[in-house]
mmCIF file of C-alpha atoms and ligand atoms in Angstrom:
data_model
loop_
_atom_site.group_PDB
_atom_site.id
_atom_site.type_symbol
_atom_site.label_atom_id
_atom_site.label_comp_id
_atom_site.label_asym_id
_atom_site.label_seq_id
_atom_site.Cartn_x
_atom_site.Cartn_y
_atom_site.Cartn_z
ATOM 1 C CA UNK A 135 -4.207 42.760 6.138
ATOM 2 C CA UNK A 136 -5.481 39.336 6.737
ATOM 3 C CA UNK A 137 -5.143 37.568 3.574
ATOM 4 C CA UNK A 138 -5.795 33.889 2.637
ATOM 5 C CA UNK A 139 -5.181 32.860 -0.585
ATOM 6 C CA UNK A 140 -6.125 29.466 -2.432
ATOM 7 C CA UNK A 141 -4.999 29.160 -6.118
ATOM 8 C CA UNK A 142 -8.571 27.894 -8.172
ATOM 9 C CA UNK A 143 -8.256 26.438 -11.607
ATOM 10 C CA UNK A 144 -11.777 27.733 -13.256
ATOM 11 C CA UNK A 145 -12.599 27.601 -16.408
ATOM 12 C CA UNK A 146 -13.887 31.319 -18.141
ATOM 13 C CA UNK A 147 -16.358 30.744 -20.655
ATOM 14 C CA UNK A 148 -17.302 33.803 -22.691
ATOM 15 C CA UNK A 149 -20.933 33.344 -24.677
ATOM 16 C CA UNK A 150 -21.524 34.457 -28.104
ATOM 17 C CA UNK A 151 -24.783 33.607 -28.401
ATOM 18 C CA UNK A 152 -26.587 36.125 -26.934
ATOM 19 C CA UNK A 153 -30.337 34.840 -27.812
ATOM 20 C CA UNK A 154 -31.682 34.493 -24.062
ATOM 21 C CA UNK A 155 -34.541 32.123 -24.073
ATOM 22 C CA UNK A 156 -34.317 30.449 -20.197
ATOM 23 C CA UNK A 157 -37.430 32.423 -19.006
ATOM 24 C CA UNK A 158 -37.289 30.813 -15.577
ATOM 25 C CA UNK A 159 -34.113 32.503 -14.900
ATOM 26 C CA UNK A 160 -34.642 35.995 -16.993
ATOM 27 C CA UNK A 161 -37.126 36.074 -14.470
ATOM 28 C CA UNK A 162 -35.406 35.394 -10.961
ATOM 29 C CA UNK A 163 -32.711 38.034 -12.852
ATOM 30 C CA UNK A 164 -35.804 40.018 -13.046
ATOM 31 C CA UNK A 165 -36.714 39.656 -9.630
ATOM 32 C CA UNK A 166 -33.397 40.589 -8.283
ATOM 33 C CA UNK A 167 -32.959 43.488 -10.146
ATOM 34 C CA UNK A 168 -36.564 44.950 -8.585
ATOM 35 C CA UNK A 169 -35.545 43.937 -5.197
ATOM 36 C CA UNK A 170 -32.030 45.243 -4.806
ATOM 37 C CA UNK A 171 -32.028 47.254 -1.554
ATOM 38 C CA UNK A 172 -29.577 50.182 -0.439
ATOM 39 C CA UNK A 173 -27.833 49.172 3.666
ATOM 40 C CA UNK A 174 -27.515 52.655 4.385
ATOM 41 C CA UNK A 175 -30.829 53.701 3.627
ATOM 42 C CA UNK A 176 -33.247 50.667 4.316
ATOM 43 C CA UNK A 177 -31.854 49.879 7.937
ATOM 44 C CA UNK A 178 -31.815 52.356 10.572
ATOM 45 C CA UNK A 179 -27.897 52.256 11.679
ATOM 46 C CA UNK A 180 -29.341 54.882 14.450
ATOM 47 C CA UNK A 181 -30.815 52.006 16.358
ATOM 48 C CA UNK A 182 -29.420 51.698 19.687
ATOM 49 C CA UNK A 183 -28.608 47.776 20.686
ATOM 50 C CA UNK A 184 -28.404 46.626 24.328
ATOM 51 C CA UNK A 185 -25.547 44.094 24.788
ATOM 52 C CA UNK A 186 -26.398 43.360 28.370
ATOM 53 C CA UNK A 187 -29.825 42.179 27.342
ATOM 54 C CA UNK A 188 -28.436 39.933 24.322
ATOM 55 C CA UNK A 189 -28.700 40.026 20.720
ATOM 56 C CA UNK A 190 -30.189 36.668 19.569
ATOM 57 C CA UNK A 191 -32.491 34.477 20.959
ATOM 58 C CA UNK A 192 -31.135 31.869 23.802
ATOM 59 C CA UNK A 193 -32.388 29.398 22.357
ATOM 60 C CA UNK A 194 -29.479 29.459 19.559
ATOM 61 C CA UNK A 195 -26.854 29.226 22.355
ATOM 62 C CA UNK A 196 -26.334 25.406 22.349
ATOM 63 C CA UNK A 197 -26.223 24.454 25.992
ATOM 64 C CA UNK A 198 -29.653 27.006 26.644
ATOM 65 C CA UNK A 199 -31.987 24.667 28.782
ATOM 66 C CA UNK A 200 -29.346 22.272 29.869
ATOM 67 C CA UNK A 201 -27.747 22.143 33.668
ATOM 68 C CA UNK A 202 -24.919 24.087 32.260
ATOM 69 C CA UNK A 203 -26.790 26.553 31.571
ATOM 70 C CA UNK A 204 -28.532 26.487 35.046
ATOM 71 C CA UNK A 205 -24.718 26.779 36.239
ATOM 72 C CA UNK A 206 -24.489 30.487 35.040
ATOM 73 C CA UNK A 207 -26.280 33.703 36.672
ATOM 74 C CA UNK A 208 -28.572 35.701 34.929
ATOM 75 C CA UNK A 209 -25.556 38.335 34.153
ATOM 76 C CA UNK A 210 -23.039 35.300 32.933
ATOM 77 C CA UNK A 211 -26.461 34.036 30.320
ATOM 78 C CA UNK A 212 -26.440 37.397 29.060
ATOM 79 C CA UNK A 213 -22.674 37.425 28.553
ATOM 80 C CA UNK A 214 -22.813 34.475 26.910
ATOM 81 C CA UNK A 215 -25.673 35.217 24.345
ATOM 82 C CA UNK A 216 -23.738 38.373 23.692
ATOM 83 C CA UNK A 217 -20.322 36.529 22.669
ATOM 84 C CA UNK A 218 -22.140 33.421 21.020
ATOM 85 C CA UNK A 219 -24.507 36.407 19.139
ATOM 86 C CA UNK A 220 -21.055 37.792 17.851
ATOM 87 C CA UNK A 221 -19.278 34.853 17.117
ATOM 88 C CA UNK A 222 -22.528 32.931 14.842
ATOM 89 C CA UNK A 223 -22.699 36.808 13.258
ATOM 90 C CA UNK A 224 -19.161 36.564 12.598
ATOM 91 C CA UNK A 225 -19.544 33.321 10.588
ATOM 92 C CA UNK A 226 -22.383 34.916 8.628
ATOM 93 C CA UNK A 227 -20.317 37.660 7.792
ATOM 94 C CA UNK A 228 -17.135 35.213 6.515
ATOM 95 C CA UNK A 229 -19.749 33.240 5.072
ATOM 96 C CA UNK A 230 -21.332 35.910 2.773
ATOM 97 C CA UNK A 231 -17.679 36.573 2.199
ATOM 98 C CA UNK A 232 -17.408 33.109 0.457
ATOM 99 C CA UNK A 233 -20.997 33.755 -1.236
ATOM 100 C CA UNK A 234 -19.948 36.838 -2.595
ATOM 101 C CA UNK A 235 -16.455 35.077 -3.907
ATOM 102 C CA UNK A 236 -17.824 32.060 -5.524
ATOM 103 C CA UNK A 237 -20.583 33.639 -7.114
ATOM 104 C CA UNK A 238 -18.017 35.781 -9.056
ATOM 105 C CA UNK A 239 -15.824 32.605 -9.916
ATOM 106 C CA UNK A 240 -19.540 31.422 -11.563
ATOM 107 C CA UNK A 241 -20.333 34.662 -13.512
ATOM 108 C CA UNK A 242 -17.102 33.947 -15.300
ATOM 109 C CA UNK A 243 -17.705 30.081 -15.677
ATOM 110 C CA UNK A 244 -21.468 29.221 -15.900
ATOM 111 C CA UNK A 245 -22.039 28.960 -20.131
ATOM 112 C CA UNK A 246 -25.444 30.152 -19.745
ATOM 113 C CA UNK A 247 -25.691 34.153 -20.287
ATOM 114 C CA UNK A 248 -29.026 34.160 -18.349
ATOM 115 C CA UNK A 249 -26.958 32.622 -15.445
ATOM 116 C CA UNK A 250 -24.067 35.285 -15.806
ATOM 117 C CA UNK A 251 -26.372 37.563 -15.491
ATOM 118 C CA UNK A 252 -28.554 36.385 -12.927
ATOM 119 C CA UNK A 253 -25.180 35.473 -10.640
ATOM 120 C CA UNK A 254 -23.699 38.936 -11.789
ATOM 121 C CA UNK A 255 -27.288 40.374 -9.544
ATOM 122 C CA UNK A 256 -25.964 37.666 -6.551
ATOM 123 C CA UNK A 257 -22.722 39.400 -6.945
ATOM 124 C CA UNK A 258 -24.010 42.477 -5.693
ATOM 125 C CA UNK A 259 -26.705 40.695 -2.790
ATOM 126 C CA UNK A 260 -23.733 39.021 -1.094
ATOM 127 C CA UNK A 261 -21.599 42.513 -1.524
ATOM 128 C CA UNK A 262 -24.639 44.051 0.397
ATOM 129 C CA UNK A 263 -24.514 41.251 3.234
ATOM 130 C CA UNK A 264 -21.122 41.427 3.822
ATOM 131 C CA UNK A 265 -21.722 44.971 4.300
ATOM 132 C CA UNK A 266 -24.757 44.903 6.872
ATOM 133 C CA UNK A 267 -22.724 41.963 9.024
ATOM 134 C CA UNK A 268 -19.552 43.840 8.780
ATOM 135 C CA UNK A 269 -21.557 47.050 9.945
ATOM 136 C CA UNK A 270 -23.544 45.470 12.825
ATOM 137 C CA UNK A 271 -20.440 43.613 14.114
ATOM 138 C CA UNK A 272 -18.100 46.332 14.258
ATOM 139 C CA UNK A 273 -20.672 49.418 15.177
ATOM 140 C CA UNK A 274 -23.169 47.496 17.674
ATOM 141 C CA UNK A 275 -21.083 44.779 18.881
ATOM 142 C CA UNK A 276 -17.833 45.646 19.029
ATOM 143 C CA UNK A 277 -16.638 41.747 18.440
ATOM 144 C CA UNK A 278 -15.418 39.686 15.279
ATOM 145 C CA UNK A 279 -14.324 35.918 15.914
ATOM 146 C CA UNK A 280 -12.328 34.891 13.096
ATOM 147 C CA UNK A 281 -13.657 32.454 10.957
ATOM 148 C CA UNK A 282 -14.971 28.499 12.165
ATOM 149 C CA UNK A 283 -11.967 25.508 10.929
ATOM 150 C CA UNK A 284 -14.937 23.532 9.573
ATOM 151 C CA UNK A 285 -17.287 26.486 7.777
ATOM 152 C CA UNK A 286 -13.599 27.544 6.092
ATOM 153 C CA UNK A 287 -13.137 24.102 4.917
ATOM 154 C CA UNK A 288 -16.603 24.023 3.036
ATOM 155 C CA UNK A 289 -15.697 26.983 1.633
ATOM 156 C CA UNK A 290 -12.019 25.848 0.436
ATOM 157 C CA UNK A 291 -13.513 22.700 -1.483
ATOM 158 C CA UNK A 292 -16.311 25.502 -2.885
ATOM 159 C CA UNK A 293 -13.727 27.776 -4.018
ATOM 160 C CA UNK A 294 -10.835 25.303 -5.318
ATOM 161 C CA UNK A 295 -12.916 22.793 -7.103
ATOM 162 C CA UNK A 296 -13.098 24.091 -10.617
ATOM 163 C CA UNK A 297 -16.435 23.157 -11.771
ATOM 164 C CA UNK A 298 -18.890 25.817 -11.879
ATOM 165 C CA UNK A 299 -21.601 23.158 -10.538
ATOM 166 C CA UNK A 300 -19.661 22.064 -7.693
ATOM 167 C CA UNK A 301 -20.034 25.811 -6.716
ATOM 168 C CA UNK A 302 -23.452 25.686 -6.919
ATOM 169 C CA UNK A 303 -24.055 22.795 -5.110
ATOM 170 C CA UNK A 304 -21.774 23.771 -2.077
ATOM 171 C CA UNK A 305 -22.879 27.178 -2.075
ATOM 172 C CA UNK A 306 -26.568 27.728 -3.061
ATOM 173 C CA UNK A 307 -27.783 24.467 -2.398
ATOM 174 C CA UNK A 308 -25.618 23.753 1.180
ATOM 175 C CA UNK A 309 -24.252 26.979 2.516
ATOM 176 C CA UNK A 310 -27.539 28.940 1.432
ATOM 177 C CA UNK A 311 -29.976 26.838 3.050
ATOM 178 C CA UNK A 312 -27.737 26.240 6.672
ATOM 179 C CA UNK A 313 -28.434 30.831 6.553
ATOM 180 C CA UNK A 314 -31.750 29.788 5.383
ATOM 181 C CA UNK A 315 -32.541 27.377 8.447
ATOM 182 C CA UNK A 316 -30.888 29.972 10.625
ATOM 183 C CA UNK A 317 -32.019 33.069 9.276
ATOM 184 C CA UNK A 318 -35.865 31.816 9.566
ATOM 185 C CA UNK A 319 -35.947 31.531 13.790
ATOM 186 C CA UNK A 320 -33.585 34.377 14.791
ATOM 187 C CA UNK A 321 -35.414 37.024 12.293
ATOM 188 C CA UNK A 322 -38.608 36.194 14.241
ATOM 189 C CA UNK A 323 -36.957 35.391 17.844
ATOM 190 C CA UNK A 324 -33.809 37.764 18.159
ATOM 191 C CA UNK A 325 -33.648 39.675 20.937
ATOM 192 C CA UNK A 326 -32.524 42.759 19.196
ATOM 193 C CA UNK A 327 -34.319 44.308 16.853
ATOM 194 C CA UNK A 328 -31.918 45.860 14.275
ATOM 195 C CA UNK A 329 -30.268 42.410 13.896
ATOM 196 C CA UNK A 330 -33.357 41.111 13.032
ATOM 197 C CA UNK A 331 -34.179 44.106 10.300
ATOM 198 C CA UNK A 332 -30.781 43.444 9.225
ATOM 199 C CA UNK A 333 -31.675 39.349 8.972
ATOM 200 C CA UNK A 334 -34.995 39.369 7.675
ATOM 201 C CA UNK A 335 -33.004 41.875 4.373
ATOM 202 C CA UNK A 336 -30.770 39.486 3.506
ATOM 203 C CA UNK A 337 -33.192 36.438 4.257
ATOM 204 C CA UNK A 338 -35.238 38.091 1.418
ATOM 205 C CA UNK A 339 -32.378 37.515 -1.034
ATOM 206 C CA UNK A 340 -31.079 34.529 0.471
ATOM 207 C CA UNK A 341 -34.209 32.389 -0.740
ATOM 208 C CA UNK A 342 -34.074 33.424 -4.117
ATOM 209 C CA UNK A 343 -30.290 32.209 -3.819
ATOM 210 C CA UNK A 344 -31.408 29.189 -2.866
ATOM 211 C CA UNK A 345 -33.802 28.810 -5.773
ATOM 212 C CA UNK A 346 -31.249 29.639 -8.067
ATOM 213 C CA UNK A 347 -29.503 26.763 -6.896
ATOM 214 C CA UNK A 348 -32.393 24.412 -7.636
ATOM 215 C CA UNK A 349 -33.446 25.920 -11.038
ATOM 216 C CA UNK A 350 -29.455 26.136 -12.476
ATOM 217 C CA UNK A 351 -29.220 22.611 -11.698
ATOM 218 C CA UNK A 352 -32.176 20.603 -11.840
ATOM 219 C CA UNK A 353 -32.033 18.958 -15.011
ATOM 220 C CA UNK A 354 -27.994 19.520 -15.678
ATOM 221 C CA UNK A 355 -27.625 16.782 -12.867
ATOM 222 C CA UNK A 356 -30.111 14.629 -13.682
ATOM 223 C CA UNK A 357 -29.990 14.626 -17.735
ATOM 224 C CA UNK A 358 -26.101 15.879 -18.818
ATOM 225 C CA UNK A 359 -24.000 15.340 -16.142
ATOM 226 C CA UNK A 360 -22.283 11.138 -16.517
ATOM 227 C CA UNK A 361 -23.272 8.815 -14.101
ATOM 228 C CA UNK A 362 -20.135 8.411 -12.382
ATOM 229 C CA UNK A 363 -19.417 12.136 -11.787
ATOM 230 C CA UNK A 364 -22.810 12.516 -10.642
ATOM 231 C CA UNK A 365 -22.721 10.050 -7.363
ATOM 232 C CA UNK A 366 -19.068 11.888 -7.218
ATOM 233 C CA UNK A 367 -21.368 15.084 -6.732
ATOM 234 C CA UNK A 368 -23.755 13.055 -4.373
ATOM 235 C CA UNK A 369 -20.892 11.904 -2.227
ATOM 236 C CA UNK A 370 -19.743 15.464 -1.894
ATOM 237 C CA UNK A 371 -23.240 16.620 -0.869
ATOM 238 C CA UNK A 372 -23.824 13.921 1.686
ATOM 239 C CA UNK A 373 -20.268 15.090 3.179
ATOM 240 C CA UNK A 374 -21.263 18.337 3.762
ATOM 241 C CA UNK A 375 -24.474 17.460 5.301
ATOM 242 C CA UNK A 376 -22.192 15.250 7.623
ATOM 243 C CA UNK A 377 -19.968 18.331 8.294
ATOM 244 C CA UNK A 378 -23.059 20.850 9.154
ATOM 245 C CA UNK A 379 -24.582 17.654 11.214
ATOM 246 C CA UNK A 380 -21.733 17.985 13.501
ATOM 247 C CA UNK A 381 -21.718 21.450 13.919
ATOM 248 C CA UNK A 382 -19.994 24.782 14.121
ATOM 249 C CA UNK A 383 -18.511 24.684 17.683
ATOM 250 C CA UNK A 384 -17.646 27.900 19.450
ATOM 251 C CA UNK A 385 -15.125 26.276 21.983
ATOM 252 C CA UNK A 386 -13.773 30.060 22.415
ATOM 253 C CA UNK A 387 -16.929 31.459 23.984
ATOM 254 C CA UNK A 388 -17.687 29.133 26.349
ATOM 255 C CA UNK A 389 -14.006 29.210 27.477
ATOM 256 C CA UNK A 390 -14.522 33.395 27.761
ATOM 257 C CA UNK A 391 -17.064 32.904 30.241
ATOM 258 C CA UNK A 392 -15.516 30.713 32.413
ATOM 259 C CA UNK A 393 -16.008 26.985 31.249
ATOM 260 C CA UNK A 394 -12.390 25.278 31.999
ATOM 261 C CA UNK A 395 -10.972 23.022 29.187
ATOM 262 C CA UNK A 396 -12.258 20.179 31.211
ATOM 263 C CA UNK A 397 -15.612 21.520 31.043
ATOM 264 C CA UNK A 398 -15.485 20.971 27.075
ATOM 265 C CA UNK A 399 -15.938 17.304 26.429
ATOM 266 C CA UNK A 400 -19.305 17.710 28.610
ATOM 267 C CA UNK A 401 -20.349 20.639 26.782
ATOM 268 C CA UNK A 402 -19.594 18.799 23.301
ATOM 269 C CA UNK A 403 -21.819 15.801 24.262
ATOM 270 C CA UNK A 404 -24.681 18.063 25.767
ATOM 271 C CA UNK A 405 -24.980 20.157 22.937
ATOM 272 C CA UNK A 406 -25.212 17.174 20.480
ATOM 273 C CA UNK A 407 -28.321 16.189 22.656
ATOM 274 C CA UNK A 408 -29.731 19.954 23.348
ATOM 275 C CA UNK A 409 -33.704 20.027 22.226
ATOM 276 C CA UNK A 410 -32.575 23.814 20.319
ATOM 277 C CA UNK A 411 -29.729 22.121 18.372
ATOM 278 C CA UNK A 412 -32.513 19.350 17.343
ATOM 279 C CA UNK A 413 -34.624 21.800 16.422
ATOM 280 C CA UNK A 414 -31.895 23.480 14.748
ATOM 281 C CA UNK A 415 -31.132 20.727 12.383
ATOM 282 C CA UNK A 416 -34.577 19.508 11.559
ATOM 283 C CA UNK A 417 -34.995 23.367 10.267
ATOM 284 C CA UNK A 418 -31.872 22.664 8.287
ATOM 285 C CA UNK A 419 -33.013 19.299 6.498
ATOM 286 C CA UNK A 420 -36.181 20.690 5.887
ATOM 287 C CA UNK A 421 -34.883 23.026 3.506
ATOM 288 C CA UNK A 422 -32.194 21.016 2.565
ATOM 289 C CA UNK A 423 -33.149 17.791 1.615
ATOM 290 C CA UNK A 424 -35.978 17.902 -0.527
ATOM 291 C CA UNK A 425 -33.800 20.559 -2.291
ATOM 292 C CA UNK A 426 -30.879 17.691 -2.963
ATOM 293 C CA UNK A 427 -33.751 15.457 -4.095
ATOM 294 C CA UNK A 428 -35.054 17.728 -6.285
ATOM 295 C CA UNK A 429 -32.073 18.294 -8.332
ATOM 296 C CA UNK A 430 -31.164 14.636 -8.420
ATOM 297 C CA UNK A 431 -28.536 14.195 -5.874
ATOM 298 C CA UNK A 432 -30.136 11.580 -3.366
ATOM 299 C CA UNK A 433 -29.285 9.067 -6.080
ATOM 300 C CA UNK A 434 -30.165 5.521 -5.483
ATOM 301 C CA UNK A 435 -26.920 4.542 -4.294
ATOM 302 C CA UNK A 436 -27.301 7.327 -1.567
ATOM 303 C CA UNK A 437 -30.396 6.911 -0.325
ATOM 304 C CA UNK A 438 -29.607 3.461 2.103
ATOM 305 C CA UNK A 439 -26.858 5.806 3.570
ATOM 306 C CA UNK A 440 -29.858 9.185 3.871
ATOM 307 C CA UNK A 441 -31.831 6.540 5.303
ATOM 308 C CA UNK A 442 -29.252 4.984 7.892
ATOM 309 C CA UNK A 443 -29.452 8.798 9.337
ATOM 310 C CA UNK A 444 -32.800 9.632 9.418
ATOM 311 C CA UNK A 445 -32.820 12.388 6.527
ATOM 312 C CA UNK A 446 -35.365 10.439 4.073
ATOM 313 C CA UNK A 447 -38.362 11.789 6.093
ATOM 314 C CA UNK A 448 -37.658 15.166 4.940
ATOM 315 C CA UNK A 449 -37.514 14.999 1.184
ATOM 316 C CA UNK A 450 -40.902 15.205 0.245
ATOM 317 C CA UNK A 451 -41.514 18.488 1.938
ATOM 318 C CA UNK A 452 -42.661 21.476 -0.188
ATOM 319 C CA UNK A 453 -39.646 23.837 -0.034
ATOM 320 C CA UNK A 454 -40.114 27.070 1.970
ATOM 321 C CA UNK A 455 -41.793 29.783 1.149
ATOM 322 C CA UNK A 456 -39.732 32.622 -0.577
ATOM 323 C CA UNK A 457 -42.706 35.063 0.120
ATOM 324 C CA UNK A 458 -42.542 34.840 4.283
ATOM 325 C CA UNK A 459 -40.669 38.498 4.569
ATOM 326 C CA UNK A 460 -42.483 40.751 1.639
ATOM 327 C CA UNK A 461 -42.072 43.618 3.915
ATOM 328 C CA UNK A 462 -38.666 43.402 3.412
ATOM 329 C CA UNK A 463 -38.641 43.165 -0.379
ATOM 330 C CA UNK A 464 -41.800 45.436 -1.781
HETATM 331 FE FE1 FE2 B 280 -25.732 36.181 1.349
HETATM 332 FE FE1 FE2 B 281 -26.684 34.217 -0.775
#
């Protein structure tokens, strides 16, 4: 086995009063609970996938378009979609992991029964995704890449920090809408198309994650939580903005193919330039932004420091629509 274990201090909070009035949430419980799907039955496992044509789309492999790329042959772009495919899969997978982890550290912390209940539905969602990634990695692809230094370091400060709301923050609000951004081009672009049945699933459940997130702690921030703790909160949100700014770097890949160590510093500075990485984020503060304004975490203290990066033009965007896949939820 491949254990790591981190020791987390929560709080469990059991709720006597069981007088559920929070309609908002009874009803996102009540959405979940209609839309739960079954992995072996919904996807067709049977699917064969072509590895030498690649999985996902090129433009998610972060020198695509650049001379490096140009530097490969037509068989070397292919191997290289395949391995970056199966290493960004393998981060989903670790990631849902984490989802599936913290969200049981919340059922037994969140004082709210409507949100014990509602997380106790996100329990089982994440269960299912870390079943579908598991399954496509290990029956189509044949690959896992163990888990990214800086993706496991989000997660640590998620899973250690023993407020229920620091959870929330890191994973609903953050974690949930980098999948989000992601999910959104490769369920439409991927070259394969089980991975993209298997995406445009759990991209289905992943929104209403995401507006979990928003509802649980929209007014908590803004109205109950003490000034001092809540720029505390804002500091830790602009920090992991910083961290998914920078990127999840699969040095490993690019070595696999060929690229020498001294290749690597080029590589770095190309992909911080590439148009799809770009692209990439822009998708990624569109969701995520107006989501940290909205529950009050762009404080006013924060916003010179949003602005010094460029991020303020993004938080008065409507937030994306949870409807864009109802063939995969009806
Ligand atoms: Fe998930
Ligand atoms: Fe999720």
């Amino acid at each position: 086995m491949d254990l790591q274990k981190t020791v987390s201090n929560i709080e469990t909070v059991f709720n006597f009063d069981y007088d559920m009035d929070w309609d908002e949430l009874l009803g996102l419980y009540e959405k979940a609970k209609k839309r739960q799907w079954n992995a072996s039955e919904a996807i067709d496992w049977d699917r064969p996938v072509d590895l030498e044509r690649g999985i996902l789309e090129d433009e998610r492999i972060a020198i695509y378009g650049t001379p490096l790329w140009d530097r490969l042959d037509s068989k070397k772009q292919n191997e290289l979609n395949y391995l970056n495919s199966a290493w960004i899969l393998s981060q989903f997978m670790h990631g849902e992991q984490g989802a599936l982890i913290t969200c049981g550290q919340i059922v037994s912390s969140i004082p709210w029964l409507e949100g014990k209940l509602y997380t106790a539905s996100q329990v089982m969602d994440e269960g299912r995704h870390v079943e579908v990634y598991t399954k496509y990695l290990q029956l189509k692809l044949g690959r896992i890449y163990p888990v990214n230094q800086e993706l496991n370091q989000l997660m640590k400060m998620v899973l250690t920090d023993s407020r229920w709301y620091f959870k929330l923050i890191g994973m609903q609000l953050i974690i949930e809408s980098l999948a989000l951004a992601s999910f959104k081009s490769m369920a439409r672009n991927s070259k394969d198309g089980l991975i993209k049945d298997v995406i445009k699933y759990v991209m289905a459940d992943e929104s209403r994650h995401v507006g979990f997130g928003v509802l649980a702690l929209r007014d908590l921030i803004t109205n109950e939580i003490p000034e001092a703790e809540r720029e505390e909160l804002a500091d830790f949100a602009y920090e992991a903005c910083g961290l998914m700014a920078k990127g999840f770097f699969p040095a490993e890949v690019y070595a696999e193919v060929g690229f020498t160590e001294a290749d690597i510093p080029e590589i770095r500075e190309t992909v911080r330039n590439a148009p799809a990485r770009r692209e990439f984020l822009s998708g990624l503060w569109s969701v995520l932004v107006p989501n940290l304004k909205k529950v009050g975490l762009i404080t006013d203290r924060m916003r010179p420091r949003y602005e010094e990066v460029r991020l303020l033009q993004y938080e008065d965007l409507p937030v994306m629509d949870n409807e864009e896949f109802p063939g995969a939820t009806s």
